[in-house]
PDB file of C-alpha atoms in Angstrom:
ATOM      1  CA  UNK U  18      80.407 130.096 105.200  1.00 39.00           C
ATOM      2  CA  UNK U  19      81.673 133.690 105.319  1.00 42.00           C
ATOM      3  CA  UNK U  20      82.444 134.579 108.922  1.00 43.00           C
ATOM      4  CA  UNK U  21      82.688 138.289 108.146  1.00 46.00           C
ATOM      5  CA  UNK U  22      86.462 138.309 108.584  1.00 51.00           C
ATOM      6  CA  UNK U  23      88.554 139.701 105.759  1.00 62.00           C
ATOM      7  CA  UNK U  24      91.028 137.140 104.454  1.00 76.00           C
ATOM      8  CA  UNK U  25      92.924 136.415 101.282  1.00 91.00           C
ATOM      9  CA  UNK U  26      93.160 132.702 102.054  1.00 95.00           C
ATOM     10  CA  UNK U  27      90.407 130.382 100.831  1.00 97.00           C
ATOM     11  CA  UNK U  28      90.238 126.601 101.087  1.00 98.00           C
ATOM     12  CA  UNK U  29      88.010 124.641  98.699  1.00 98.00           C
ATOM     13  CA  UNK U  30      87.286 121.582 100.769  1.00 97.00           C
ATOM     14  CA  UNK U  31      84.739 119.221 102.270  1.00 95.00           C
ATOM     15  CA  UNK U  32      84.552 118.518 105.992  1.00 93.00           C
ATOM     16  CA  UNK U  33      84.313 114.754 105.357  1.00 91.00           C
ATOM     17  CA  UNK U  34      87.183 114.565 102.870  1.00 94.00           C
ATOM     18  CA  UNK U  35      90.181 112.807 104.414  1.00 97.00           C
ATOM     19  CA  UNK U  36      92.644 115.059 102.595  1.00 98.00           C
ATOM     20  CA  UNK U  37      90.684 118.210 103.381  1.00 98.00           C
ATOM     21  CA  UNK U  38      90.718 117.305 107.061  1.00 98.00           C
ATOM     22  CA  UNK U  39      94.521 117.168 107.102  1.00 98.00           C
ATOM     23  CA  UNK U  40      94.778 120.681 105.671  1.00 98.00           C
ATOM     24  CA  UNK U  41      92.041 122.027 107.941  1.00 98.00           C
ATOM     25  CA  UNK U  42      93.831 120.672 111.003  1.00 98.00           C
ATOM     26  CA  UNK U  43      97.121 122.197 109.819  1.00 98.00           C
ATOM     27  CA  UNK U  44      95.472 125.599 109.336  1.00 97.00           C
ATOM     28  CA  UNK U  45      93.972 125.430 112.815  1.00 97.00           C
ATOM     29  CA  UNK U  46      97.307 124.331 114.320  1.00 97.00           C
ATOM     30  CA  UNK U  47      99.032 127.302 112.715  1.00 95.00           C
ATOM     31  CA  UNK U  48      96.223 129.699 113.715  1.00 94.00           C
ATOM     32  CA  UNK U  49      95.922 130.893 110.117  1.00 94.00           C
ATOM     33  CA  UNK U  50      92.809 132.888 109.310  1.00 93.00           C
ATOM     34  CA  UNK U  51      91.058 131.433 106.268  1.00 95.00           C
ATOM     35  CA  UNK U  52      87.633 130.951 104.728  1.00 96.00           C
ATOM     36  CA  UNK U  53      86.399 127.422 103.868  1.00 96.00           C
ATOM     37  CA  UNK U  54      84.487 127.067 100.594  1.00 97.00           C
ATOM     38  CA  UNK U  55      82.581 123.791 100.690  1.00 95.00           C
ATOM     39  CA  UNK U  56      82.568 121.499  97.639  1.00 95.00           C
ATOM     40  CA  UNK U  57      79.848 118.827  97.767  1.00 90.00           C
ATOM     41  CA  UNK U  58      81.711 115.658  96.769  1.00 85.00           C
ATOM     42  CA  UNK U  59      78.666 113.424  97.393  1.00 75.00           C
ATOM     43  CA  UNK U  60      77.014 115.150  94.427  1.00 80.00           C
ATOM     44  CA  UNK U  61      80.162 115.286  92.309  1.00 83.00           C
ATOM     45  CA  UNK U  62      80.577 119.054  92.512  1.00 91.00           C
ATOM     46  CA  UNK U  63      84.362 118.620  92.219  1.00 93.00           C
ATOM     47  CA  UNK U  64      83.726 117.625  88.589  1.00 90.00           C
ATOM     48  CA  UNK U  65      81.539 120.606  87.728  1.00 91.00           C
ATOM     49  CA  UNK U  66      82.898 122.880  85.010  1.00 89.00           C
ATOM     50  CA  UNK U  67      83.660 125.759  87.385  1.00 93.00           C
ATOM     51  CA  UNK U  68      85.775 123.564  89.658  1.00 95.00           C
ATOM     52  CA  UNK U  69      87.609 121.879  86.770  1.00 93.00           C
ATOM     53  CA  UNK U  70      88.666 125.367  85.714  1.00 92.00           C
ATOM     54  CA  UNK U  71      90.158 125.740  89.180  1.00 94.00           C
ATOM     55  CA  UNK U  72      91.704 122.256  89.359  1.00 95.00           C
ATOM     56  CA  UNK U  73      91.521 120.097  86.200  1.00 92.00           C
ATOM     57  CA  UNK U  74      92.090 116.973  88.315  1.00 92.00           C
ATOM     58  CA  UNK U  75      88.750 117.460  90.015  1.00 94.00           C
ATOM     59  CA  UNK U  76      90.266 116.929  93.463  1.00 96.00           C
ATOM     60  CA  UNK U  77      89.970 118.682  96.792  1.00 97.00           C
ATOM     61  CA  UNK U  78      91.378 120.379  98.753  1.00 98.00           C
ATOM     62  CA  UNK U  79      92.553 123.414  96.814  1.00 98.00           C
ATOM     63  CA  UNK U  80      94.082 126.450  98.488  1.00 98.00           C
ATOM     64  CA  UNK U  81      93.670 129.897  96.926  1.00 97.00           C
ATOM     65  CA  UNK U  82      95.840 132.749  98.173  1.00 94.00           C
ATOM     66  CA  UNK U  83      95.346 135.982  96.239  1.00 88.00           C
ATOM     67  CA  UNK U  84      95.600 134.737  92.632  1.00 87.00           C
ATOM     68  CA  UNK U  85      97.718 131.687  93.417  1.00 94.00           C
ATOM     69  CA  UNK U  86      96.124 128.219  93.281  1.00 97.00           C
ATOM     70  CA  UNK U  87      97.709 125.319  95.210  1.00 97.00           C
ATOM     71  CA  UNK U  88      96.083 121.860  94.802  1.00 97.00           C
ATOM     72  CA  UNK U  89      96.868 118.610  96.665  1.00 97.00           C
ATOM     73  CA  UNK U  90      97.008 118.317 100.459  1.00 97.00           C
ATOM     74  CA  UNK U  91     100.742 117.561 100.560  1.00 97.00           C
ATOM     75  CA  UNK U  92     101.619 120.587  98.444  1.00 97.00           C
ATOM     76  CA  UNK U  93      99.273 122.786 100.446  1.00 97.00           C
ATOM     77  CA  UNK U  94     100.804 121.757 103.764  1.00 97.00           C
ATOM     78  CA  UNK U  95     104.302 122.411 102.413  1.00 97.00           C
ATOM     79  CA  UNK U  96     103.124 125.814 101.202  1.00 95.00           C
ATOM     80  CA  UNK U  97     101.747 126.639 104.641  1.00 95.00           C
ATOM     81  CA  UNK U  98     105.055 125.656 106.185  1.00 94.00           C
ATOM     82  CA  UNK U  99     107.516 127.333 103.826  1.00 92.00           C
ATOM     83  CA  UNK U 100     105.747 130.207 102.057  1.00 90.00           C
ATOM     84  CA  UNK U 101     103.529 131.866 104.638  1.00 82.00           C
ATOM     85  CA  UNK U 102     104.433 134.036 107.601  1.00 73.00           C
ATOM     86  CA  UNK U 103     107.248 132.283 109.411  1.00 69.00           C
ATOM     87  CA  UNK U 104     105.910 133.489 112.762  1.00 81.00           C
ATOM     88  CA  UNK U 105     103.149 130.872 112.665  1.00 87.00           C
ATOM     89  CA  UNK U 106     103.867 127.657 114.606  1.00 92.00           C
ATOM     90  CA  UNK U 107     105.936 125.188 112.532  1.00 95.00           C
ATOM     91  CA  UNK U 108     104.771 121.656 111.796  1.00 97.00           C
ATOM     92  CA  UNK U 109     107.869 120.304 110.039  1.00 96.00           C
ATOM     93  CA  UNK U 110     110.872 122.152 111.441  1.00 94.00           C
ATOM     94  CA  UNK U 111     109.750 121.554 114.994  1.00 96.00           C
ATOM     95  CA  UNK U 112     113.167 120.792 116.498  1.00 95.00           C
ATOM     96  CA  UNK U 113     116.862 121.557 116.136  1.00 95.00           C
ATOM     97  CA  UNK U 114     117.573 117.848 116.484  1.00 96.00           C
ATOM     98  CA  UNK U 115     118.150 116.413 112.997  1.00 96.00           C
ATOM     99  CA  UNK U 116     117.054 112.966 114.192  1.00 96.00           C
ATOM    100  CA  UNK U 117     113.669 114.353 115.191  1.00 97.00           C
ATOM    101  CA  UNK U 118     113.212 116.081 111.821  1.00 97.00           C
ATOM    102  CA  UNK U 119     114.217 112.864 110.052  1.00 97.00           C
ATOM    103  CA  UNK U 120     111.559 110.952 112.013  1.00 97.00           C
ATOM    104  CA  UNK U 121     108.934 113.600 111.259  1.00 98.00           C
ATOM    105  CA  UNK U 122     109.556 113.276 107.531  1.00 98.00           C
ATOM    106  CA  UNK U 123     109.784 109.476 107.680  1.00 98.00           C
ATOM    107  CA  UNK U 124     106.434 109.054 109.407  1.00 98.00           C
ATOM    108  CA  UNK U 125     104.864 111.750 107.292  1.00 98.00           C
ATOM    109  CA  UNK U 126     105.842 109.819 104.152  1.00 98.00           C
ATOM    110  CA  UNK U 127     104.693 106.474 105.561  1.00 98.00           C
ATOM    111  CA  UNK U 128     101.296 107.800 106.605  1.00 98.00           C
ATOM    112  CA  UNK U 129     100.703 109.873 103.460  1.00 98.00           C
ATOM    113  CA  UNK U 130     101.362 106.828 101.279  1.00 97.00           C
ATOM    114  CA  UNK U 131      98.429 104.935 102.786  1.00 98.00           C
ATOM    115  CA  UNK U 132      95.489 105.005 100.317  1.00 95.00           C
ATOM    116  CA  UNK U 133      92.723 106.477 102.457  1.00 96.00           C
ATOM    117  CA  UNK U 134      90.137 106.321  99.682  1.00 93.00           C
ATOM    118  CA  UNK U 135      90.780 102.644  98.993  1.00 94.00           C
ATOM    119  CA  UNK U 136      90.640 101.870 102.708  1.00 96.00           C
ATOM    120  CA  UNK U 137      87.384 103.796 103.066  1.00 95.00           C
ATOM    121  CA  UNK U 138      85.382 102.578 100.078  1.00 93.00           C
ATOM    122  CA  UNK U 139      86.817  99.054 100.290  1.00 94.00           C
ATOM    123  CA  UNK U 140      85.281  98.663 103.733  1.00 95.00           C
ATOM    124  CA  UNK U 141      81.850  99.146 102.149  1.00 93.00           C
ATOM    125  CA  UNK U 142      82.442  96.164  99.857  1.00 93.00           C
ATOM    126  CA  UNK U 143      83.858  93.972 102.667  1.00 95.00           C
ATOM    127  CA  UNK U 144      81.989  94.952 105.846  1.00 93.00           C
ATOM    128  CA  UNK U 145      82.832  91.643 107.547  1.00 95.00           C
ATOM    129  CA  UNK U 146      86.479  92.740 107.755  1.00 96.00           C
ATOM    130  CA  UNK U 147      85.727  95.651 110.080  1.00 93.00           C
ATOM    131  CA  UNK U 148      83.670  96.189 113.202  1.00 93.00           C
ATOM    132  CA  UNK U 149      80.851  98.654 113.722  1.00 93.00           C
ATOM    133  CA  UNK U 150      81.019 101.774 111.500  1.00 94.00           C
ATOM    134  CA  UNK U 151      80.296 105.159 113.049  1.00 93.00           C
ATOM    135  CA  UNK U 152      78.878 108.399 111.709  1.00 86.00           C
ATOM    136  CA  UNK U 153      79.125 109.520 108.980  1.00 86.00           C
ATOM    137  CA  UNK U 154      79.988 106.166 107.370  1.00 88.00           C
ATOM    138  CA  UNK U 155      76.710 104.412 108.076  1.00 83.00           C
ATOM    139  CA  UNK U 156      73.839 103.473 105.814  1.00 74.00           C
ATOM    140  CA  UNK U 157      72.751 105.257 103.587  1.00 74.00           C
ATOM    141  CA  UNK U 158      76.038 107.143 103.161  1.00 76.00           C
ATOM    142  CA  UNK U 159      77.929 103.888 102.643  1.00 82.00           C
ATOM    143  CA  UNK U 160      75.541 102.876  99.855  1.00 81.00           C
ATOM    144  CA  UNK U 161      75.772 106.289  98.193  1.00 78.00           C
ATOM    145  CA  UNK U 162      79.573 106.110  98.101  1.00 81.00           C
ATOM    146  CA  UNK U 163      79.576 102.454  97.068  1.00 85.00           C
ATOM    147  CA  UNK U 164      77.140 103.132  94.231  1.00 83.00           C
ATOM    148  CA  UNK U 165      79.213 106.096  93.155  1.00 81.00           C
ATOM    149  CA  UNK U 166      82.315 103.936  92.925  1.00 84.00           C
ATOM    150  CA  UNK U 167      80.576 101.385  90.716  1.00 84.00           C
ATOM    151  CA  UNK U 168      79.841 103.967  88.010  1.00 87.00           C
ATOM    152  CA  UNK U 169      82.747 106.331  88.566  1.00 88.00           C
ATOM    153  CA  UNK U 170      85.024 105.372  85.673  1.00 91.00           C
ATOM    154  CA  UNK U 171      82.095 105.481  83.222  1.00 92.00           C
ATOM    155  CA  UNK U 172      81.090 108.923  84.439  1.00 90.00           C
ATOM    156  CA  UNK U 173      84.681 110.180  84.350  1.00 91.00           C
ATOM    157  CA  UNK U 174      84.894 109.229  80.673  1.00 94.00           C
ATOM    158  CA  UNK U 175      81.626 111.031  80.012  1.00 93.00           C
ATOM    159  CA  UNK U 176      82.944 114.099  81.815  1.00 90.00           C
ATOM    160  CA  UNK U 177      86.140 113.940  79.753  1.00 92.00           C
ATOM    161  CA  UNK U 178      84.112 114.377  76.587  1.00 93.00           C
ATOM    162  CA  UNK U 179      82.176 117.272  78.090  1.00 91.00           C
ATOM    163  CA  UNK U 180      85.311 119.079  79.324  1.00 90.00           C
ATOM    164  CA  UNK U 181      87.945 119.148  76.538  1.00 90.00           C
ATOM    165  CA  UNK U 182      90.443 121.145  78.595  1.00 87.00           C
ATOM    166  CA  UNK U 183      90.527 118.450  81.288  1.00 90.00           C
ATOM    167  CA  UNK U 184      89.991 115.482  78.943  1.00 92.00           C
ATOM    168  CA  UNK U 185      93.412 113.817  79.241  1.00 94.00           C
ATOM    169  CA  UNK U 186      93.480 114.106  83.031  1.00 92.00           C
ATOM    170  CA  UNK U 187      89.936 112.793  83.426  1.00 92.00           C
ATOM    171  CA  UNK U 188      90.606 109.827  81.132  1.00 94.00           C
ATOM    172  CA  UNK U 189      93.725 109.046  83.144  1.00 94.00           C
ATOM    173  CA  UNK U 190      91.690 109.207  86.348  1.00 92.00           C
ATOM    174  CA  UNK U 191      89.132 106.854  84.787  1.00 93.00           C
ATOM    175  CA  UNK U 192      91.884 104.287  84.117  1.00 95.00           C
ATOM    176  CA  UNK U 193      93.139 104.681  87.684  1.00 92.00           C
ATOM    177  CA  UNK U 194      89.600 104.234  88.959  1.00 91.00           C
ATOM    178  CA  UNK U 195      89.270 100.951  87.051  1.00 92.00           C
ATOM    179  CA  UNK U 196      92.484  99.661  88.624  1.00 91.00           C
ATOM    180  CA  UNK U 197      91.391 100.870  92.065  1.00 90.00           C
ATOM    181  CA  UNK U 198      88.025  99.155  91.654  1.00 87.00           C
ATOM    182  CA  UNK U 199      89.816  95.832  91.112  1.00 88.00           C
ATOM    183  CA  UNK U 200      91.410  96.252  94.545  1.00 88.00           C
ATOM    184  CA  UNK U 201      88.199  97.381  96.217  1.00 89.00           C
ATOM    185  CA  UNK U 202      86.119  94.434  95.060  1.00 92.00           C
ATOM    186  CA  UNK U 203      88.754  91.714  95.494  1.00 96.00           C
ATOM    187  CA  UNK U 204      88.892  90.656  99.146  1.00 97.00           C
ATOM    188  CA  UNK U 205      92.382  89.214  98.878  1.00 96.00           C
ATOM    189  CA  UNK U 206      93.729  92.455  97.407  1.00 95.00           C
ATOM    190  CA  UNK U 207      91.872  94.563  99.958  1.00 96.00           C
ATOM    191  CA  UNK U 208      93.317  92.507 102.823  1.00 97.00           C
ATOM    192  CA  UNK U 209      96.769  93.313 101.439  1.00 96.00           C
ATOM    193  CA  UNK U 210      95.909  96.989 101.824  1.00 96.00           C
ATOM    194  CA  UNK U 211      94.856  96.419 105.436  1.00 98.00           C
ATOM    195  CA  UNK U 212      98.106  94.541 106.025  1.00 98.00           C
ATOM    196  CA  UNK U 213     100.004  97.606 104.820  1.00 98.00           C
ATOM    197  CA  UNK U 214      98.088  99.720 107.344  1.00 98.00           C
ATOM    198  CA  UNK U 215      98.920  97.149 110.013  1.00 98.00           C
ATOM    199  CA  UNK U 216     102.633  97.296 109.184  1.00 98.00           C
ATOM    200  CA  UNK U 217     102.695 101.095 109.327  1.00 98.00           C
ATOM    201  CA  UNK U 218     100.825 101.175 112.636  1.00 98.00           C
ATOM    202  CA  UNK U 219     103.326  98.689 114.076  1.00 98.00           C
ATOM    203  CA  UNK U 220     106.072 101.195 113.327  1.00 98.00           C
ATOM    204  CA  UNK U 221     103.971 103.970 114.856  1.00 98.00           C
ATOM    205  CA  UNK U 222     103.434 101.899 118.016  1.00 98.00           C
ATOM    206  CA  UNK U 223     107.185 101.290 118.339  1.00 98.00           C
ATOM    207  CA  UNK U 224     107.882 104.995 117.887  1.00 98.00           C
ATOM    208  CA  UNK U 225     105.293 106.026 120.476  1.00 98.00           C
ATOM    209  CA  UNK U 226     106.732 103.501 122.936  1.00 98.00           C
ATOM    210  CA  UNK U 227     110.014 105.407 122.801  1.00 97.00           C
ATOM    211  CA  UNK U 228     108.371 108.729 123.679  1.00 97.00           C
ATOM    212  CA  UNK U 229     107.488 110.113 127.071  1.00 95.00           C
ATOM    213  CA  UNK U 230     103.819 109.862 127.966  1.00 90.00           C
ATOM    214  CA  UNK U 231     103.183 113.576 127.351  1.00 93.00           C
ATOM    215  CA  UNK U 232     105.078 113.632 124.037  1.00 97.00           C
ATOM    216  CA  UNK U 233     103.649 113.271 120.555  1.00 98.00           C
ATOM    217  CA  UNK U 234     104.791 110.981 117.746  1.00 98.00           C
ATOM    218  CA  UNK U 235     108.313 112.310 117.271  1.00 98.00           C
ATOM    219  CA  UNK U 236     108.983 114.593 120.241  1.00 97.00           C
ATOM    220  CA  UNK U 237     107.285 116.951 122.677  1.00 97.00           C
ATOM    221  CA  UNK U 238     106.105 119.173 119.807  1.00 97.00           C
ATOM    222  CA  UNK U 239     103.111 118.453 117.591  1.00 98.00           C
ATOM    223  CA  UNK U 240     104.152 117.905 113.961  1.00 98.00           C
ATOM    224  CA  UNK U 241     102.817 117.330 110.471  1.00 98.00           C
ATOM    225  CA  UNK U 242     103.286 113.598 111.094  1.00 98.00           C
ATOM    226  CA  UNK U 243     100.891 113.898 114.046  1.00 98.00           C
ATOM    227  CA  UNK U 244      98.275 115.511 111.816  1.00 98.00           C
ATOM    228  CA  UNK U 245      98.548 112.640 109.334  1.00 98.00           C
ATOM    229  CA  UNK U 246      98.323 110.089 112.144  1.00 98.00           C
ATOM    230  CA  UNK U 247      95.412 111.788 113.916  1.00 98.00           C
ATOM    231  CA  UNK U 248      93.268 112.010 110.775  1.00 98.00           C
ATOM    232  CA  UNK U 249      94.137 108.419 109.780  1.00 98.00           C
ATOM    233  CA  UNK U 250      93.153 107.049 113.192  1.00 98.00           C
ATOM    234  CA  UNK U 251      89.900 109.025 113.082  1.00 98.00           C
ATOM    235  CA  UNK U 252      89.035 107.587 109.668  1.00 98.00           C
ATOM    236  CA  UNK U 253      89.882 104.019 110.758  1.00 98.00           C
ATOM    237  CA  UNK U 254      87.752 104.498 113.875  1.00 98.00           C
ATOM    238  CA  UNK U 255      84.824 105.831 111.824  1.00 97.00           C
ATOM    239  CA  UNK U 256      85.049 102.774 109.567  1.00 97.00           C
ATOM    240  CA  UNK U 257      85.071 100.413 112.563  1.00 97.00           C
ATOM    241  CA  UNK U 258      88.709  99.287 112.289  1.00 98.00           C
ATOM    242  CA  UNK U 259      89.855 100.223 115.807  1.00 98.00           C
ATOM    243  CA  UNK U 260      89.317  96.653 117.042  1.00 98.00           C
ATOM    244  CA  UNK U 261      91.432  95.300 114.214  1.00 98.00           C
ATOM    245  CA  UNK U 262      94.307  97.722 114.702  1.00 98.00           C
ATOM    246  CA  UNK U 263      94.688  99.016 118.252  1.00 98.00           C
ATOM    247  CA  UNK U 264      91.998  98.432 120.921  1.00 98.00           C
ATOM    248  CA  UNK U 265      91.820  95.450 123.253  1.00 97.00           C
ATOM    249  CA  UNK U 266      95.481  95.740 124.167  1.00 97.00           C
ATOM    250  CA  UNK U 267      96.744  95.311 120.592  1.00 98.00           C
ATOM    251  CA  UNK U 268      98.524  98.676 120.451  1.00 98.00           C
ATOM    252  CA  UNK U 269      98.078 100.474 123.798  1.00 98.00           C
ATOM    253  CA  UNK U 270     100.313 103.412 122.890  1.00 98.00           C
ATOM    254  CA  UNK U 271      98.239 104.190 119.809  1.00 98.00           C
ATOM    255  CA  UNK U 272      95.026 103.852 121.823  1.00 98.00           C
ATOM    256  CA  UNK U 273      96.336 106.296 124.425  1.00 98.00           C
ATOM    257  CA  UNK U 274      97.590 108.653 121.718  1.00 98.00           C
ATOM    258  CA  UNK U 275      94.230 108.683 119.924  1.00 98.00           C
ATOM    259  CA  UNK U 276      92.340 109.422 123.140  1.00 98.00           C
ATOM    260  CA  UNK U 277      94.702 112.327 123.811  1.00 98.00           C
ATOM    261  CA  UNK U 278      94.791 113.826 120.299  1.00 98.00           C
ATOM    262  CA  UNK U 279      90.972 113.880 120.134  1.00 98.00           C
ATOM    263  CA  UNK U 280      91.068 116.524 122.878  1.00 98.00           C
ATOM    264  CA  UNK U 281      93.387 118.825 120.923  1.00 98.00           C
ATOM    265  CA  UNK U 282      91.702 122.049 119.859  1.00 98.00           C
ATOM    266  CA  UNK U 283      92.683 121.762 116.178  1.00 98.00           C
ATOM    267  CA  UNK U 284      91.271 118.216 116.021  1.00 98.00           C
ATOM    268  CA  UNK U 285      87.989 119.256 117.644  1.00 97.00           C
ATOM    269  CA  UNK U 286      87.594 122.093 115.124  1.00 97.00           C
ATOM    270  CA  UNK U 287      88.397 119.800 112.173  1.00 97.00           C
ATOM    271  CA  UNK U 288      86.116 116.815 112.789  1.00 96.00           C
ATOM    272  CA  UNK U 289      82.443 117.578 112.018  1.00 91.00           C
ATOM    273  CA  UNK U 290      80.100 117.542 114.984  1.00 83.00           C
ATOM    274  CA  UNK U 291      76.922 115.475 115.154  1.00 75.00           C
ATOM    275  CA  UNK U 292      74.690 118.217 113.780  1.00 73.00           C
ATOM    276  CA  UNK U 293      76.813 118.706 110.672  1.00 70.00           C
ATOM    277  CA  UNK U 294      77.029 114.936 110.124  1.00 65.00           C
ATOM    278  CA  UNK U 295      73.265 114.440 110.383  1.00 67.00           C
ATOM    279  CA  UNK U 296      72.641 117.276 107.930  1.00 68.00           C
ATOM    280  CA  UNK U 297      75.004 115.644 105.443  1.00 62.00           C
ATOM    281  CA  UNK U 298      73.273 112.266 105.775  1.00 60.00           C
ATOM    282  CA  UNK U 299      69.807 113.804 105.303  1.00 63.00           C
ATOM    283  CA  UNK U 300      70.855 115.713 102.183  1.00 62.00           C
ATOM    284  CA  UNK U 301      72.918 112.903 100.626  1.00 56.00           C
ATOM    285  CA  UNK U 302      71.747 112.012  97.147  1.00 51.00           C
ATOM    286  CA  UNK U 303      73.056 109.601  94.508  1.00 48.00           C
ATOM    287  CA  UNK U 304      76.117 111.312  93.010  1.00 44.00           C
ATOM    288  CA  UNK U 305      75.539 113.307  89.863  1.00 43.00           C
ATOM    289  CA  UNK U 306      79.003 112.555  88.558  1.00 38.00           C
ATOM    290  CA  UNK U 307      81.430 110.304  90.314  1.00 42.00           C
ATOM    291  CA  UNK U 308      80.754 110.453  94.035  1.00 42.00           C
ATOM    292  CA  UNK U 309      83.198 108.170  95.768  1.00 41.00           C
ATOM    293  CA  UNK U 310      85.866 108.636  93.134  1.00 39.00           C
ATOM    294  CA  UNK U 311      86.301 112.176  94.391  1.00 41.00           C
ATOM    295  CA  UNK U 312      87.518 110.891  97.728  1.00 41.00           C
ATOM    296  CA  UNK U 313      90.353 109.007  96.132  1.00 40.00           C
ATOM    297  CA  UNK U 314      93.401 110.830  94.855  1.00 39.00           C
ATOM    298  CA  UNK U 315      94.837 109.801  91.495  1.00 37.00           C
ATOM    299  CA  UNK U 316      98.067 108.886  93.235  1.00 40.00           C
ATOM    300  CA  UNK U 317      96.683 106.239  95.587  1.00 40.00           C
ATOM    301  CA  UNK U 318      97.285 103.320  93.230  1.00 41.00           C
ATOM    302  CA  UNK U 319     100.892 104.362  92.686  1.00 42.00           C
ATOM    303  CA  UNK U 320     101.347 104.920  96.418  1.00 42.00           C
ATOM    304  CA  UNK U 321      99.771 101.559  97.198  1.00 41.00           C
ATOM    305  CA  UNK U 322     102.118  99.736  94.829  1.00 43.00           C
ATOM    306  CA  UNK U 323     105.062 101.438  96.517  1.00 41.00           C
ATOM    307  CA  UNK U 324     103.854 100.533 100.010  1.00 42.00           C
ATOM    308  CA  UNK U 325     103.181  96.918  99.064  1.00 42.00           C
ATOM    309  CA  UNK U 326     106.755  96.545  97.858  1.00 42.00           C
ATOM    310  CA  UNK U 327     108.131  98.157 101.004  1.00 42.00           C
ATOM    311  CA  UNK U 328     105.989  96.524 103.659  1.00 42.00           C
ATOM    312  CA  UNK U 329     104.653  93.176 102.442  1.00 37.00           C
TER     313      UNK U 329
END
């Protein structure tokens, strides 16, 4: 992965990780030179001893700058905005209008609270609720991730015993995984999650309707809220949910927005091309540790509970 360029910025990530994609797109938007270090989440590499030393939560992405370690996509994106060279293009403070900044933060919070891992893996358990999945979320990848979810809490508890330094965090994640699994396998509960997505996208559609055709979500400038929205729409499209949420005249502003954002240079660089996707599918193996659990942040259950209270 080393391009030969000298850099002090490294991103431990995976090109198919929802949260990694948000950080990758932000780095490309800001034109920050960095080196990606790929962690194979389909084989549970995020739970290997070397990575747990880096991040005891066993979660990607992780940003390393000199000797400083910054985990969690939200924290990383804030770090990029507030602690790096201020000459790089902003993604939060994109306007002098306080109303615009308020909207950026509001939509950022709404979109970040959506549990991408639950949405993703849940679609494998309830395929009749979505349309036609696209690469990379086709068989056998779907079965690999589904199988990984079924054994994830058991494997997390095993890992906790093998890694004393990360034991408490891994046991906590195992409990969260058990609670998440109850949502994934219960159709009624999973539909509630999709209803939350629907409610958020309704607010997005209303916001886009207020913008000029050439503007983005909150104004003429591209923001951190746009990154969250772009990556969410891409994931929903890959899972086959576009017909449920925006195509066929359901949300024309979102459909137009998605078609436009897919042409943006940072988006094109972030989303894996066909060759990379096919290589991943060919090399996919049953996860050595937890597999699908690595896609889901510990905070998704808490975030989901918050969103359900707010929007349902």
